[in-house]
Amino acid sequence: MTRQKREKERRPPFGMPKDIILLATPEGWRHSVLTMDGGMHCGRLADVSVNADPAEAQAAAAAIVVGLARDFHEARVDVTWNPPRKPGSWTAQVTVAASPPNDFG
């Protein structure tokens, strides 16, 4: 008699991104990614200079989120930045794009 091993469906290590918070600090650019399941992942934009323009930091943070959604959730997402409410702080919404999830070309 042979046993059939069931492969459990593995959950991605984090939930689907829904928002980004970007902060300019004296030590460098910091970001937090909020997820649809209530999680939060924070870090520093290591490849972005402390003196970089906000648009450069926004592009780097968006690229991280787009890559994570693609790699872990097989989803294409759009990132829309809101106008800043206070100096040195930006927020963005992350939405699933209308294109099919396997069309990454």
XYZ file of N, CA, C and O in Angstrom:
420
model
N 0.838 -1.156 0.000
C 0.000 0.000 0.000
C 0.904 1.248 0.000
O 1.849 1.312 0.752
N 0.598 2.167 -0.877
C 1.393 3.388 -0.948
C 0.624 4.543 -0.323
O -0.592 4.620 -0.412
N 1.365 5.340 0.318
C 0.759 6.531 0.924
C 0.883 7.692 -0.036
O 1.920 7.895 -0.650
N -0.160 8.399 -0.099
C -0.131 9.597 -0.929
C 0.043 10.798 -0.010
O -0.744 11.011 0.906
N 1.100 11.514 -0.215
C 1.346 12.697 0.605
C 0.559 13.866 0.036
O 0.599 14.121 -1.162
N -0.123 14.499 0.919
C -0.851 15.702 0.495
C 0.034 16.901 0.756
O 0.560 17.077 1.854
N 0.162 17.657 -0.264
C 0.949 18.878 -0.102
C 0.019 19.983 0.361
O -0.953 20.309 -0.309
N 0.301 20.489 1.539
C -0.531 21.557 2.081
C -0.292 22.832 1.291
O 0.825 23.130 0.880
N -1.372 23.540 1.104
C -1.263 24.816 0.416
C -0.551 25.784 1.348
O -0.963 25.991 2.480
N 0.540 26.338 0.880
C 1.316 27.263 1.711
C 0.814 28.676 1.506
O 0.633 29.123 0.388
N 0.631 29.348 2.597
C 0.243 30.745 2.578
C 1.471 31.597 2.333
O 2.537 31.310 2.874
N 1.351 32.656 1.524
C 2.498 33.550 1.357
C 2.926 34.103 2.713
O 2.128 34.174 3.646
N 4.188 34.502 2.832
C 4.706 34.978 4.119
C 4.091 36.297 4.590
O 4.350 36.725 5.704
N 3.284 36.927 3.768
C 2.606 38.165 4.152
C 1.357 38.308 3.297
O 1.218 37.675 2.259
N 0.445 39.154 3.750
C -0.795 39.373 3.018
C -0.605 40.273 1.805
O 0.445 40.875 1.603
N -1.658 40.363 1.019
C -1.657 41.214 -0.173
C -1.523 42.675 0.259
O -2.256 43.138 1.135
N -0.580 43.417 -0.321
C -0.399 44.827 0.031
C -1.641 45.653 -0.294
O -2.301 45.411 -1.306
N -1.955 46.624 0.583
C -3.083 47.518 0.301
C -2.710 48.992 0.413
O -3.324 49.827 -0.212
N -1.702 49.317 1.228
C -1.274 50.709 1.389
C 0.232 50.764 1.605
O 0.832 49.793 2.088
N 0.813 51.913 1.253
C 2.228 52.173 1.516
C 2.312 53.503 2.264
O 1.614 54.461 1.918
N 3.169 53.540 3.258
C 3.501 54.787 3.946
C 4.991 55.004 3.721
O 5.798 54.092 3.927
N 5.354 56.184 3.272
C 6.747 56.517 2.981
C 7.139 57.729 3.819
O 6.421 58.733 3.831
N 8.269 57.617 4.525
C 8.736 58.701 5.392
C 10.170 59.069 5.067
O 11.026 58.189 4.927
N 10.432 60.369 4.995
C 11.795 60.873 4.847
C 12.320 61.114 6.265
O 11.727 61.880 7.030
N 13.405 60.441 6.637
C 14.002 60.626 7.961
C 15.451 61.069 7.779
O 16.026 60.887 6.697
N 16.073 61.603 8.816
C 17.479 61.993 8.697
C 18.397 60.810 8.368
O 19.444 60.981 7.764
N 17.986 59.594 8.743
C 18.796 58.392 8.480
C 18.542 57.790 7.107
O 19.281 56.929 6.662
N 17.467 58.200 6.454
C 17.131 57.654 5.140
C 15.636 57.473 4.981
O 14.848 57.802 5.864
N 15.253 56.957 3.833
C 13.848 56.749 3.506
C 13.337 55.475 4.161
O 13.930 54.416 4.031
N 12.213 55.570 4.879
C 11.582 54.436 5.544
C 10.232 54.169 4.885
O 9.575 55.103 4.419
N 9.839 52.910 4.843
C 8.533 52.570 4.282
C 7.834 51.532 5.148
O 8.486 50.738 5.830
N 6.521 51.584 5.135
C 5.685 50.568 5.775
C 4.665 50.132 4.741
O 4.070 50.962 4.051
N 4.473 48.821 4.649
C 3.475 48.268 3.741
C 2.395 47.632 4.609
O 2.676 46.736 5.400
N 1.170 48.133 4.478
C 0.039 47.569 5.203
C -0.637 46.552 4.288
O -0.742 46.775 3.081
N -1.092 45.444 4.872
C -1.670 44.372 4.074
C -3.164 44.222 4.340
O -3.678 44.678 5.360
N -3.835 43.555 3.411
C -5.281 43.372 3.515
C -5.668 42.525 4.725
O -6.781 42.631 5.214
N -4.758 41.701 5.210
C -5.074 40.859 6.368
C -4.695 41.521 7.697
O -4.693 40.882 8.734
N -4.358 42.811 7.648
C -4.053 43.551 8.870
C -2.589 43.573 9.265
O -2.243 44.140 10.291
N -1.724 42.981 8.452
C -0.301 42.974 8.756
C 0.387 44.265 8.354
O -0.175 45.108 7.651
N 1.621 44.423 8.825
C 2.427 45.585 8.461
C 3.882 45.135 8.370
O 4.370 44.408 9.228
N 4.536 45.566 7.314
C 5.942 45.250 7.098
C 6.683 46.557 6.885
O 6.313 47.349 6.029
N 7.714 46.778 7.675
C 8.435 48.045 7.647
C 9.894 47.822 7.268
O 10.441 46.747 7.503
N 10.484 48.853 6.701
C 11.889 48.750 6.359
C 12.440 50.062 5.843
O 11.779 51.090 5.835
N 13.680 49.997 5.398
C 14.391 51.157 4.859
C 14.627 50.922 3.387
O 14.867 49.791 2.956
N 14.551 51.970 2.596
C 14.868 51.870 1.174
C 16.383 51.970 1.034
O 16.946 53.047 0.890
N 17.043 50.843 1.098
C 18.504 50.787 1.147
C 19.170 51.335 -0.112
O 20.267 51.885 -0.038
N 18.522 51.199 -1.261
C 19.129 51.638 -2.517
C 18.803 53.078 -2.885
O 19.111 53.520 -3.990
N 18.161 53.804 -1.973
C 17.781 55.188 -2.242
C 18.559 56.102 -1.296
O 18.526 55.926 -0.074
N 19.246 57.071 -1.854
C 20.050 58.017 -1.079
C 19.179 58.833 -0.130
O 18.026 59.145 -0.431
N 19.746 59.207 1.012
C 19.056 60.046 1.987
C 18.598 61.351 1.337
O 17.531 61.871 1.655
N 19.375 61.863 0.400
C 19.077 63.135 -0.261
C 18.261 62.973 -1.541
O 18.078 63.948 -2.275
N 17.768 61.788 -1.805
C 17.022 61.534 -3.044
C 15.715 62.316 -3.070
O 15.123 62.619 -2.034
N 15.278 62.611 -4.260
C 14.013 63.276 -4.493
C 12.874 62.347 -4.050
O 12.977 61.130 -4.207
N 11.770 62.890 -3.515
C 10.647 62.044 -3.112
C 10.126 61.142 -4.236
O 9.730 60.008 -3.973
N 10.136 61.624 -5.466
C 9.662 60.809 -6.586
C 10.508 59.548 -6.758
O 9.985 58.475 -7.081
N 11.812 59.656 -6.515
C 12.693 58.490 -6.607
C 12.371 57.480 -5.503
O 12.315 56.269 -5.735
N 12.138 57.980 -4.297
C 11.786 57.096 -3.184
C 10.420 56.446 -3.414
O 10.237 55.256 -3.137
N 9.480 57.211 -3.944
C 8.160 56.651 -4.251
C 8.271 55.545 -5.291
O 7.634 54.491 -5.161
N 9.063 55.766 -6.315
C 9.241 54.747 -7.364
C 9.873 53.475 -6.791
O 9.461 52.361 -7.132
N 10.839 53.632 -5.889
C 11.497 52.468 -5.287
C 10.530 51.698 -4.391
O 10.481 50.461 -4.433
N 9.753 52.406 -3.582
C 8.784 51.744 -2.703
C 7.711 51.034 -3.526
O 7.331 49.895 -3.225
N 7.233 51.680 -4.577
C 6.223 51.065 -5.444
C 6.779 49.818 -6.122
O 6.083 48.802 -6.224
N 8.027 49.870 -6.562
C 8.644 48.713 -7.217
C 8.728 47.521 -6.274
O 8.504 46.372 -6.682
N 9.026 47.764 -5.006
C 9.076 46.685 -4.023
C 7.706 46.021 -3.906
O 7.578 44.797 -3.959
N 6.670 46.835 -3.751
C 5.313 46.308 -3.567
C 4.827 45.576 -4.820
O 4.240 44.497 -4.725
N 5.089 46.144 -5.984
C 4.689 45.494 -7.232
C 5.373 44.129 -7.371
O 4.748 43.129 -7.721
N 6.657 44.078 -7.057
C 7.400 42.816 -7.137
C 6.910 41.779 -6.148
O 6.760 40.600 -6.483
N 6.624 42.185 -4.918
C 6.130 41.252 -3.908
C 4.752 40.710 -4.275
O 4.495 39.509 -4.123
N 3.870 41.579 -4.758
C 2.529 41.122 -5.159
C 2.631 40.127 -6.309
O 1.936 39.109 -6.330
N 3.517 40.407 -7.247
C 3.703 39.512 -8.397
C 4.296 38.173 -7.953
O 3.765 37.114 -8.271
N 5.368 38.222 -7.182
C 6.092 37.010 -6.816
C 5.348 36.119 -5.827
O 5.415 34.899 -5.924
N 4.650 36.708 -4.855
C 4.024 35.916 -3.806
C 2.524 35.700 -3.977
O 1.972 34.755 -3.441
N 1.864 36.610 -4.707
C 0.410 36.499 -4.867
C -0.010 36.318 -6.323
O -1.199 36.244 -6.605
N 0.966 36.298 -7.224
C 0.698 36.183 -8.658
C -0.356 37.190 -9.100
O -1.289 36.878 -9.824
N -0.198 38.410 -8.609
C -1.142 39.484 -8.918
C -0.385 40.692 -9.443
O 0.734 40.973 -9.020
N -0.999 41.369 -10.343
C -0.471 42.640 -10.845
C -1.200 43.744 -10.095
O -2.419 43.722 -9.992
N -0.436 44.694 -9.551
C -1.039 45.782 -8.779
C -0.616 47.139 -9.325
O 0.410 47.273 -9.984
N -1.444 48.118 -9.024
C -1.152 49.514 -9.340
C -0.960 50.256 -8.025
O -1.652 49.984 -7.040
N -0.025 51.197 -8.025
C 0.235 52.019 -6.841
C -0.106 53.465 -7.196
O 0.402 54.000 -8.177
N -0.987 54.070 -6.396
C -1.414 55.449 -6.626
C -1.048 56.287 -5.410
O -1.564 56.054 -4.307
N -0.152 57.250 -5.614
C 0.311 58.106 -4.519
C -0.661 59.247 -4.289
O -1.149 59.865 -5.234
N -0.940 59.524 -3.027
C -1.799 60.644 -2.631
C -0.952 61.903 -2.490
O 0.246 61.814 -2.215
N -1.573 63.086 -2.613
C -0.822 64.313 -2.333
C -0.356 64.288 -0.873
O -1.078 63.783 -0.001
N 0.839 64.815 -0.594
C 1.329 64.795 0.791
C 0.456 65.641 1.708
O 0.033 66.724 1.346
N 0.196 65.112 2.909
C -0.585 65.859 3.904
C 0.313 66.670 4.812
O -0.110 67.669 5.377
N 1.557 66.187 4.984
C 2.523 66.936 5.790
C 3.907 66.685 5.199
O 4.145 65.666 4.548
N 4.839 67.601 5.417
C 6.179 67.459 4.836
C 6.865 66.162 5.289
O 6.785 65.769 6.453
N 7.500 65.497 4.331
C 8.275 64.301 4.637
C 7.478 63.026 4.788
O 8.017 62.006 5.211
N 6.183 63.048 4.445
C 5.333 61.873 4.611
C 4.398 61.724 3.414
O 3.728 62.681 3.031
N 4.351 60.512 2.856
C 3.502 60.225 1.704
C 2.768 58.916 1.936
O 3.268 58.027 2.628
N 1.595 58.787 1.339
C 0.848 57.538 1.391
C 0.407 57.163 -0.018
O 0.272 58.019 -0.890
N 0.182 55.865 -0.200
C -0.283 55.371 -1.493
C -1.248 54.221 -1.283
O -1.150 53.490 -0.293
N -2.178 54.082 -2.214
C -3.071 52.943 -2.230
C -2.551 51.932 -3.244
O -2.043 52.307 -4.300
N -2.688 50.659 -2.897
C -2.294 49.569 -3.783
C -3.574 48.844 -4.182
O -4.331 48.403 -3.311
N -3.827 48.756 -5.484
C -5.027 48.074 -5.969
C -4.633 47.014 -6.984
O -3.655 47.171 -7.722
N -5.407 45.950 -7.008
C -5.164 44.889 -7.983
C -5.534 45.431 -9.357
O -6.600 46.011 -9.547
N -4.621 45.261 -10.311
C -4.839 45.758 -11.676
C -5.854 44.890 -12.403
O -6.069 43.728 -12.041
N -6.436 45.447 -13.432
C -7.479 44.757 -14.188
C -6.931 43.656 -15.088
O -7.680 42.786 -15.510
N -5.638 43.657 -15.367
C -5.073 42.664 -16.283
C -5.031 41.277 -15.646
O -4.979 41.160 -14.429
N -5.010 40.228 -16.465
C -4.941 38.869 -15.920
C -3.676 38.678 -15.086
O -2.628 39.225 -15.405
N -3.767 37.916 -13.965
C -2.627 37.779 -13.048
C -1.407 37.121 -13.643
O -0.314 37.367 -13.201
N -1.535 36.292 -14.648
C -0.375 35.618 -15.237
C 0.211 36.357 -16.423
O 1.108 35.862 -17.082
N -0.286 37.546 -16.699
C 0.217 38.351 -17.815
C 1.204 39.369 -17.275
O 0.869 40.508 -17.008
N 2.464 38.953 -17.071
C 3.460 39.839 -16.489
C 4.351 40.484 -17.538
O 5.326 41.108 -17.226
N 4.050 40.349 -18.776
C 4.904 40.855 -19.847
C 4.902 42.302 -20.038
O 4.454 43.161 -19.428
